[in-house]
């Protein structure tokens, strides 16, 4: 079980936790409105629709976004944006800004209309003697690849039947054959995919915005502080991120934090450097999307500091590790974990993964400090996943 916090250059993974006491006074509350809250634009995770219209207008905007949404999930999304405080469907949060006249767009729309998961579609194709994996179907609907071989083209014909589309609808939208071999998307998206892999929680949480995931900035230094409560679960964490603009005009950054335990949710969000423009909790994905504005437009190579802290509702199980992923080199990464005196670990070690899900390597034991804390300081932090793990006694 893990929590992941993803920024322009980093992804943090730790277990969600609980505070030392009982449940928070106001469960499900997040994103305190600032003095300039009336100027904020609380945006959905994949669309720029403004949810500042009251009542039925906001519901109408959400329904409109849902019509073109990528059908990743149908569970309700729990929104903790300071401006809205409303619940939106995950499909609305994942609405892709693409037209309905391309093969991926029509395929996505048909899947959503029929309410079919990729797993069910793959099974139905297999029942007709055509083996197409869920990963391949996902690549088709995201536009990363297209059907070209004879078996794939037969699958397209059967897909039209399964999805109740007129014969030739999907076939007619296929473009010219592409060069063989997988091409990694350029820029921010490609770098993130190398560490996260395809169809990651981060990609699903950001939807269309994943393609341009913080491409205007990069992280130079990151400092994570994690606090473990008396029950051994995480009570909260804070992050300070020094960002540098790769081009003139950068004025915001996205951060995605994910929780493995459904009982662990963000209940309070404080931004001390920067201005919180969006705080959206996607309950189905167990992920929190933060959009933080810098307060000014940066010149090229200019730097800024973003700091935020999140308090977490009670979890069901103890935390055992914390990770952060980075898609590029960090000048410096400092990770600190503070343990309650009543929940001290018997062993702690650091490790590195080449990518999310890969086996840990370069493991090394680290001592517990006088403040009941452990820390890891890494200079010239290479791309990959950097973490700390610990064990409790009997």
PDB file of N, CA and C in Angstrom, residues 195-196 323 353 355-360 385:
ATOM      1  N   UNK A 195       9.235   6.218 -16.703  1.00  0.00           N
ATOM      2  CA  UNK A 195       9.300   5.895 -15.273  1.00  0.00           C
ATOM      3  C   UNK A 195       7.998   5.276 -14.782  1.00  0.00           C
ATOM      4  N   UNK A 196       6.868   5.806 -15.242  1.00  0.00           N
ATOM      5  CA  UNK A 196       5.569   5.368 -14.735  1.00  0.00           C
ATOM      6  C   UNK A 196       4.993   4.179 -15.493  1.00  0.00           C
ATOM      7  N   UNK A 323       7.937   6.735  -1.293  1.00  0.00           N
ATOM      8  CA  UNK A 323       8.706   6.817  -2.530  1.00  0.00           C
ATOM      9  C   UNK A 323       8.433   8.120  -3.260  1.00  0.00           C
ATOM     10  N   UNK A 353      14.561   2.337  -7.426  1.00  0.00           N
ATOM     11  CA  UNK A 353      13.967   1.519  -8.491  1.00  0.00           C
ATOM     12  C   UNK A 353      14.216   2.228  -9.826  1.00  0.00           C
ATOM     13  N   UNK A 355      12.224   2.101 -12.352  1.00  0.00           N
ATOM     14  CA  UNK A 355      10.925   2.625 -12.733  1.00  0.00           C
ATOM     15  C   UNK A 355       9.898   2.072 -11.762  1.00  0.00           C
ATOM     16  N   UNK A 356       8.686   2.610 -11.810  1.00  0.00           N
ATOM     17  CA  UNK A 356       7.627   2.166 -10.921  1.00  0.00           C
ATOM     18  C   UNK A 356       7.342   0.682 -11.155  1.00  0.00           C
ATOM     19  N   UNK A 357       7.332  -0.095 -10.089  1.00  0.00           N
ATOM     20  CA  UNK A 357       7.065  -1.518 -10.180  1.00  0.00           C
ATOM     21  C   UNK A 357       8.290  -2.388 -10.354  1.00  0.00           C
ATOM     22  N   UNK A 358       9.445  -1.787 -10.645  1.00  0.00           N
ATOM     23  CA  UNK A 358      10.684  -2.555 -10.809  1.00  0.00           C
ATOM     24  C   UNK A 358      11.204  -2.977  -9.434  1.00  0.00           C
ATOM     25  N   UNK A 359      12.008  -4.039  -9.360  1.00  0.00           N
ATOM     26  CA  UNK A 359      12.547  -4.465  -8.066  1.00  0.00           C
ATOM     27  C   UNK A 359      13.503  -3.420  -7.501  1.00  0.00           C
ATOM     28  N   UNK A 360      13.538  -3.283  -6.178  1.00  0.00           N
ATOM     29  CA  UNK A 360      14.440  -2.297  -5.565  1.00  0.00           C
ATOM     30  C   UNK A 360      15.896  -2.744  -5.684  1.00  0.00           C
ATOM     31  N   UNK A 385      12.935   5.908  -9.210  1.00  0.00           N
ATOM     32  CA  UNK A 385      12.109   5.947  -8.006  1.00  0.00           C
ATOM     33  C   UNK A 385      13.023   5.831  -6.793  1.00  0.00           C
TER      34      UNK A 385
END
